[in-house]
Amino acid sequence: MFTEEITKVGYISRSVPTDKDLKTLILELKKEKNAVILAHYYVNPDIQALADVVGDSLALAHAAKKTNADIILFCGVHFMAETAKILNPNKKVLLPDLNAGCSLADSTPAEDFEAFKAAHPGAVVVSYINCSAEVKAMSDIICTSSNAVDIVNSIPLDKKIIFAPDKNLGTYVSKVTGRDMILWEGACVVHVNISLDKLKALQLKYPDAELIAHPECETEILELASFIGSTKALIDYAQESTNEVFIVATEAGILYKMRELMPNKLIIPAPALETNSCACSECPYMKMNTLEKVYNALYYELPEIQLDKAIIKKAAIALENMIAVK
Ligand code: 13P
Ligand code: SF4
């Protein structure tokens, strides 16, 4: 019954109890089932507020690897939950909504990537963690936005490098490291939705604001930024800086943690091309995580991430190669 529902809609859509606050119910279930809740900075604030760990892709991968909990409930997107399963395969890994994908992972079908690899024999394959388990299994080493420069620097100078799937991150890393890389043409729909013109207008309005940006942004935006880094690096930078005003070019979910940690600083989201209620750029996949789906996922222990053992084995090598560098 549930299998059919999950295949059809991607999540359990049963109504949730209304006699108690949903947050309390989730925390009770979490304790009862010895589960850990991992959440990315881009998910809704109500989920970040109850998670055991809120972090960037790298921190969440480390948290998934070292947990002793029986269940990992991953409030993020599909490739992140897969990464948790690869790094800790004996745990039950749940994702509240299987539709929570990623435009970068979707841009890299395994068969196409295989052909791309074959066209560049001998190249070391560096894949950004935002890719499927199958693509990880075809890669030599994985990176995240927080360690991409170190990972590329760890590759011997005489080796050709394939970098996939984010061309913006790849271009940025290539500039910093001076390494020529063969780039896959993928992009994050959220970061390319930031408007350069509106951003420049915002900078004129707030001349004292410092622009900080995620490396998934387009080159023209990165060129204006005074600091570029992963979600965690952006938060740490703003906290350590004496500056009081920041324009933040990344997904809007990060604002919750930044404002919580820095109540006295003005944190302004970079404006989006396509306007929505917040006029900033939001990831539709991350926003598929809701408290109701989190509750149902924990209650029914579904949807569960299932991966082929051979894929886990190969993808784990590429992930462990990353962890060995940083
Ligand atoms: P980080 O959290 O690693 O910076 O990645 C951002 C992102 O796009 C996650 O999908
Ligand atoms: Fe993927 Fe971009 Fe959403 Fe991150 S923000 S999950 S890279 S679509």
Coordinates of C-alpha atoms and ligand atoms in Angstrom, one line a residue:
M1 CA 0.0 0.0 0.0
F2 CA 2.7 2.5 1.1
T3 CA 5.0 1.3 -1.7
E4 CA 2.4 2.2 -4.3
E5 CA 1.8 5.6 -2.7
I6 CA 5.5 6.4 -2.5
T7 CA 6.0 5.4 -6.2
K8 CA 3.1 7.6 -7.1
V9 CA 3.6 10.8 -5.1
G10 CA 7.0 10.4 -3.5
Y11 CA 5.9 10.7 0.2
I12 CA 3.4 9.5 2.8
S13 CA 0.5 11.8 2.7
R14 CA -1.5 10.6 5.8
S15 CA -3.0 13.2 8.0
V16 CA -1.1 13.9 11.2
P17 CA -2.4 14.0 14.8
T18 CA -3.7 17.3 15.9
D19 CA -4.0 16.7 19.6
K20 CA -0.4 17.9 20.2
D21 CA 2.0 20.4 18.6
L22 CA 3.7 18.7 15.6
K23 CA 7.2 19.7 16.7
T24 CA 6.6 17.9 20.1
L25 CA 5.3 14.8 18.4
I26 CA 8.3 14.7 16.0
L27 CA 10.7 15.0 18.9
E28 CA 8.9 12.2 20.9
L29 CA 9.0 9.9 17.8
K30 CA 12.7 10.7 17.2
K31 CA 13.5 9.7 20.8
E32 CA 11.4 6.5 20.7
K33 CA 12.9 5.4 17.4
N34 CA 16.5 6.5 18.2
A35 CA 16.6 8.7 15.1
V36 CA 18.8 11.7 14.3
I37 CA 17.5 14.6 12.2
L38 CA 20.0 16.2 9.9
A39 CA 18.9 19.4 8.1
H40 CA 20.5 21.7 5.5
Y41 CA 20.5 25.5 6.0
Y42 CA 18.1 25.8 3.0
V43 CA 15.2 23.9 4.6
N44 CA 12.3 25.7 6.2
P45 CA 13.1 27.3 9.6
D46 CA 10.6 25.2 11.5
I47 CA 12.6 22.1 10.5
Q48 CA 16.0 23.7 11.2
A49 CA 14.7 24.6 14.7
L50 CA 14.1 20.9 15.6
A51 CA 17.1 19.3 13.8
D52 CA 19.9 17.7 15.8
V53 CA 22.4 19.0 13.2
V54 CA 22.0 21.9 10.8
G55 CA 24.9 22.2 8.4
D56 CA 26.3 22.5 4.9
S57 CA 26.7 19.4 2.6
L58 CA 30.1 18.5 4.1
A59 CA 29.1 18.8 7.8
L60 CA 26.0 16.8 7.1
A61 CA 27.9 14.1 5.4
H62 CA 30.3 13.9 8.4
A63 CA 27.4 13.8 10.8
A64 CA 25.7 11.0 8.8
K65 CA 28.9 9.0 8.8
K66 CA 29.5 9.2 12.5
T67 CA 26.0 8.8 13.9
N68 CA 25.1 5.9 16.2
A69 CA 21.3 6.5 15.7
D70 CA 19.3 3.7 14.1
I71 CA 17.5 6.0 11.7
I72 CA 18.9 9.1 9.8
L73 CA 16.1 11.4 8.9
F74 CA 17.5 13.6 6.2
C75 CA 15.8 17.0 5.7
G76 CA 17.5 18.1 2.6
V77 CA 17.5 16.7 -0.9
H78 CA 17.9 13.3 -2.5
F79 CA 21.6 13.3 -3.2
M80 CA 22.3 14.3 0.4
A81 CA 20.2 11.4 1.8
E82 CA 22.0 9.0 -0.7
T83 CA 25.3 10.3 0.5
A84 CA 24.3 9.5 4.1
K85 CA 23.3 6.0 3.0
I86 CA 26.6 5.5 1.2
L87 CA 28.7 6.7 4.2
N88 CA 26.7 4.7 6.8
P89 CA 25.0 1.9 4.8
N90 CA 23.7 -0.1 7.8
K91 CA 21.4 2.7 8.9
K92 CA 17.9 3.3 7.7
V93 CA 18.0 6.6 5.8
L94 CA 14.7 8.5 5.3
L95 CA 13.9 11.4 3.1
P96 CA 10.6 13.1 3.8
D97 CA 9.8 13.6 0.1
L98 CA 11.5 11.6 -2.7
N99 CA 10.7 14.4 -5.1
A100 CA 13.3 16.6 -3.4
G101 CA 15.8 16.5 -6.2
C102 CA 18.4 19.0 -7.4
S103 CA 18.9 20.6 -10.8
L104 CA 22.6 19.8 -10.7
A105 CA 22.1 16.1 -10.0
D106 CA 19.3 16.0 -12.6
S107 CA 21.7 17.6 -15.2
T108 CA 24.0 14.6 -15.0
P109 CA 22.2 11.3 -16.2
A110 CA 24.6 8.4 -15.5
E111 CA 24.6 7.2 -19.1
D112 CA 25.6 10.6 -20.5
F113 CA 28.2 11.0 -17.8
E114 CA 29.7 7.6 -18.8
A115 CA 30.0 8.8 -22.4
F116 CA 31.6 12.1 -21.3
K117 CA 34.1 10.2 -19.2
A118 CA 34.9 7.9 -22.1
A119 CA 35.6 10.9 -24.3
H120 CA 38.4 12.1 -21.9
P121 CA 40.4 9.0 -21.1
G122 CA 42.9 9.3 -18.3
A123 CA 41.3 12.3 -16.7
V124 CA 40.7 12.3 -12.9
V125 CA 37.0 12.7 -12.3
V126 CA 36.1 15.2 -9.6
S127 CA 32.4 15.3 -8.9
Y128 CA 30.6 17.9 -6.8
I129 CA 28.6 16.1 -4.1
N130 CA 25.4 17.4 -5.8
C131 CA 25.1 14.3 -8.1
S132 CA 23.5 10.9 -8.0
A133 CA 25.0 7.9 -6.3
E134 CA 25.6 6.4 -9.8
V135 CA 27.7 9.4 -10.8
K136 CA 29.6 9.3 -7.5
A137 CA 30.3 5.6 -8.3
M138 CA 31.8 6.7 -11.6
S139 CA 34.0 9.4 -10.0
D140 CA 37.5 9.3 -8.5
I141 CA 36.9 11.8 -5.8
I142 CA 34.0 13.9 -4.5
C143 CA 34.1 17.5 -3.4
T144 CA 31.7 20.0 -1.8
S145 CA 31.7 23.7 -2.1
S146 CA 33.7 24.0 1.1
N147 CA 36.6 21.7 0.1
A148 CA 36.6 21.9 -3.8
V149 CA 39.7 24.0 -4.0
D150 CA 41.7 21.6 -1.7
I151 CA 40.4 18.6 -3.5
V152 CA 41.5 19.9 -6.9
N153 CA 44.8 21.0 -5.5
S154 CA 45.4 17.4 -4.2
I155 CA 45.4 16.1 -7.8
P156 CA 48.9 15.7 -9.4
L157 CA 49.7 18.5 -11.8
D158 CA 50.3 16.2 -14.8
K159 CA 46.7 14.8 -14.6
K160 CA 43.8 16.1 -16.7
I161 CA 40.7 16.8 -14.6
I162 CA 37.0 16.4 -15.4
F163 CA 34.9 18.5 -13.0
A164 CA 31.1 17.9 -12.8
P165 CA 28.3 18.8 -12.7
D166 CA 28.4 22.5 -11.7
K167 CA 30.1 24.7 -14.3
N168 CA 30.0 27.8 -12.1
L169 CA 31.7 26.1 -9.2
G170 CA 34.1 24.5 -11.7
T171 CA 35.0 27.9 -13.3
Y172 CA 35.6 29.4 -9.8
V173 CA 37.8 26.5 -8.7
S174 CA 39.7 26.6 -11.9
K175 CA 40.5 30.3 -11.4
V176 CA 41.6 29.8 -7.8
T177 CA 43.7 26.8 -8.4
G178 CA 45.0 27.7 -11.9
R179 CA 44.1 24.2 -13.1
D180 CA 42.5 23.7 -16.5
M181 CA 39.5 21.6 -16.1
I182 CA 37.0 19.8 -18.4
L183 CA 33.7 21.1 -17.2
W184 CA 30.3 19.5 -17.3
E185 CA 27.6 22.1 -18.3
G186 CA 25.4 21.9 -15.2
A187 CA 24.0 24.7 -13.0
C188 CA 21.9 25.3 -9.9
V189 CA 18.5 26.8 -10.8
V190 CA 18.5 28.7 -7.6
H191 CA 21.9 30.4 -7.8
V192 CA 21.5 31.3 -11.5
N193 CA 18.2 32.9 -10.7
I194 CA 19.9 35.7 -8.8
S195 CA 19.6 38.9 -10.8
L196 CA 22.9 40.8 -11.5
D197 CA 21.0 44.0 -12.4
K198 CA 18.9 44.0 -9.3
L199 CA 21.9 43.1 -7.2
K200 CA 23.9 46.1 -8.5
A201 CA 20.9 48.3 -7.7
L202 CA 20.8 46.9 -4.1
Q203 CA 24.5 47.6 -3.7
L204 CA 23.8 51.2 -4.6
K205 CA 21.0 51.3 -2.0
Y206 CA 23.3 49.8 0.7
P207 CA 26.8 51.1 -0.1
D208 CA 28.2 49.8 3.2
A209 CA 26.9 46.3 2.6
E210 CA 29.4 43.5 1.9
L211 CA 28.4 41.0 -0.8
I212 CA 29.1 37.4 0.1
A213 CA 28.3 34.6 -2.4
H214 CA 28.0 30.9 -2.8
P215 CA 30.3 29.5 -5.6
E216 CA 27.3 28.1 -7.4
C217 CA 26.5 31.7 -8.5
E218 CA 27.4 32.9 -12.0
T219 CA 30.9 34.4 -12.6
E220 CA 29.6 38.0 -12.9
I221 CA 28.1 37.8 -9.4
L222 CA 31.2 36.1 -7.9
E223 CA 33.3 38.9 -9.4
L224 CA 31.4 41.4 -7.3
A225 CA 31.7 39.4 -4.1
S226 CA 34.2 40.2 -1.3
F227 CA 33.9 36.6 0.0
I228 CA 33.0 33.3 -1.7
G229 CA 32.2 30.1 0.2
S230 CA 29.9 27.3 1.2
T231 CA 26.8 28.0 3.2
K232 CA 28.7 27.3 6.4
A233 CA 31.7 29.4 5.3
L234 CA 29.3 32.3 4.5
I235 CA 27.8 32.2 8.0
D236 CA 31.2 31.9 9.7
Y237 CA 32.6 34.8 7.6
A238 CA 29.7 37.1 8.5
Q239 CA 29.9 36.2 12.1
E240 CA 33.6 36.9 12.3
S241 CA 33.5 40.1 10.3
T242 CA 33.2 43.5 11.9
N243 CA 30.9 44.6 9.1
E244 CA 27.3 45.1 10.1
V245 CA 25.5 44.8 6.7
F246 CA 25.6 41.8 4.3
I247 CA 24.0 41.0 1.0
V248 CA 24.0 37.2 0.8
A249 CA 23.9 35.6 -2.7
T250 CA 22.6 32.1 -2.0
E251 CA 19.4 30.3 -1.2
A252 CA 17.1 32.2 1.2
G253 CA 16.9 29.5 3.8
I254 CA 20.3 30.5 5.1
L255 CA 18.8 33.8 6.3
Y256 CA 17.1 32.0 9.3
K257 CA 20.4 30.8 10.8
M258 CA 22.3 34.0 9.9
R259 CA 19.7 36.2 11.6
E260 CA 19.5 33.9 14.6
L261 CA 23.3 34.0 15.1
M262 CA 23.6 37.7 14.2
P263 CA 20.5 39.5 15.5
N264 CA 22.3 42.9 15.4
K265 CA 23.5 42.6 11.8
L266 CA 21.4 43.5 8.7
I267 CA 21.3 40.4 6.5
I268 CA 19.8 41.1 3.0
P269 CA 19.1 38.3 0.5
A270 CA 20.3 38.8 -3.0
P271 CA 17.4 39.6 -5.3
A272 CA 16.0 37.0 -7.7
L273 CA 15.1 37.4 -11.4
E274 CA 11.8 35.6 -10.9
T275 CA 10.0 37.2 -8.1
N276 CA 8.2 35.2 -5.4
S277 CA 6.8 36.2 -2.0
C278 CA 10.3 36.9 -0.5
A279 CA 11.7 38.4 -3.8
C280 CA 14.8 36.2 -3.2
S281 CA 15.9 32.9 -4.6
E282 CA 14.4 29.7 -3.0
C283 CA 15.1 26.1 -3.8
P284 CA 11.8 24.4 -4.6
Y285 CA 13.3 21.0 -3.7
M286 CA 14.5 22.0 -0.3
K287 CA 11.1 23.5 0.4
M288 CA 9.4 20.2 -0.2
N289 CA 10.5 19.2 3.4
T290 CA 7.6 20.1 5.7
L291 CA 6.8 19.2 9.3
E292 CA 3.9 17.0 8.2
K293 CA 6.2 15.0 5.9
V294 CA 8.9 14.8 8.5
Y295 CA 6.4 13.4 11.0
N296 CA 5.0 10.8 8.6
A297 CA 8.5 9.8 7.4
L298 CA 9.5 9.1 11.0
Y299 CA 6.2 7.4 11.9
Y300 CA 6.0 5.1 8.9
E301 CA 9.8 4.9 8.4
L302 CA 9.3 5.7 4.8
P303 CA 10.3 6.8 2.2
E304 CA 13.6 5.0 2.7
I305 CA 16.7 5.5 0.5
Q306 CA 17.6 2.2 -1.2
L307 CA 20.8 1.8 -3.1
D308 CA 22.4 -1.0 -5.0
K309 CA 25.3 -2.5 -2.9
A310 CA 27.8 -2.3 -5.8
I311 CA 27.0 1.4 -6.3
I312 CA 27.4 2.0 -2.5
K313 CA 30.8 0.3 -2.6
K314 CA 32.1 2.3 -5.5
A315 CA 30.6 5.7 -4.5
A316 CA 32.0 5.2 -0.9
I317 CA 35.5 5.0 -2.3
A318 CA 35.1 8.4 -4.0
L319 CA 33.6 9.9 -0.9
E320 CA 36.3 8.4 1.4
N321 CA 38.9 9.8 -1.0
M322 CA 37.4 13.3 -0.3
I323 CA 37.3 12.8 3.4
A324 CA 41.0 11.7 3.4
V325 CA 41.9 15.1 1.8
K326 CA 39.5 17.3 3.9
Ligands
13P1 P1 26.7 23.7 0.7 O1 25.8 23.6 1.8 O2 27.7 22.6 0.7 O3 27.3 25.1 0.6 O4 25.9 23.5 -0.7 C1 24.9 24.3 -1.1 C2 23.9 23.6 -1.9 O5 23.6 23.9 -3.0 C3 23.3 22.4 -1.4 O6 22.5 21.9 -2.3
SF4_2 FE1 20.4 21.7 -6.0 FE2 20.5 24.3 -6.2 FE3 18.6 23.3 -4.7 FE4 21.2 23.1 -3.9 S1 20.0 24.9 -4.1 S2 19.6 21.5 -3.9 S3 22.2 22.9 -5.8 S4 18.8 23.1 -6.9

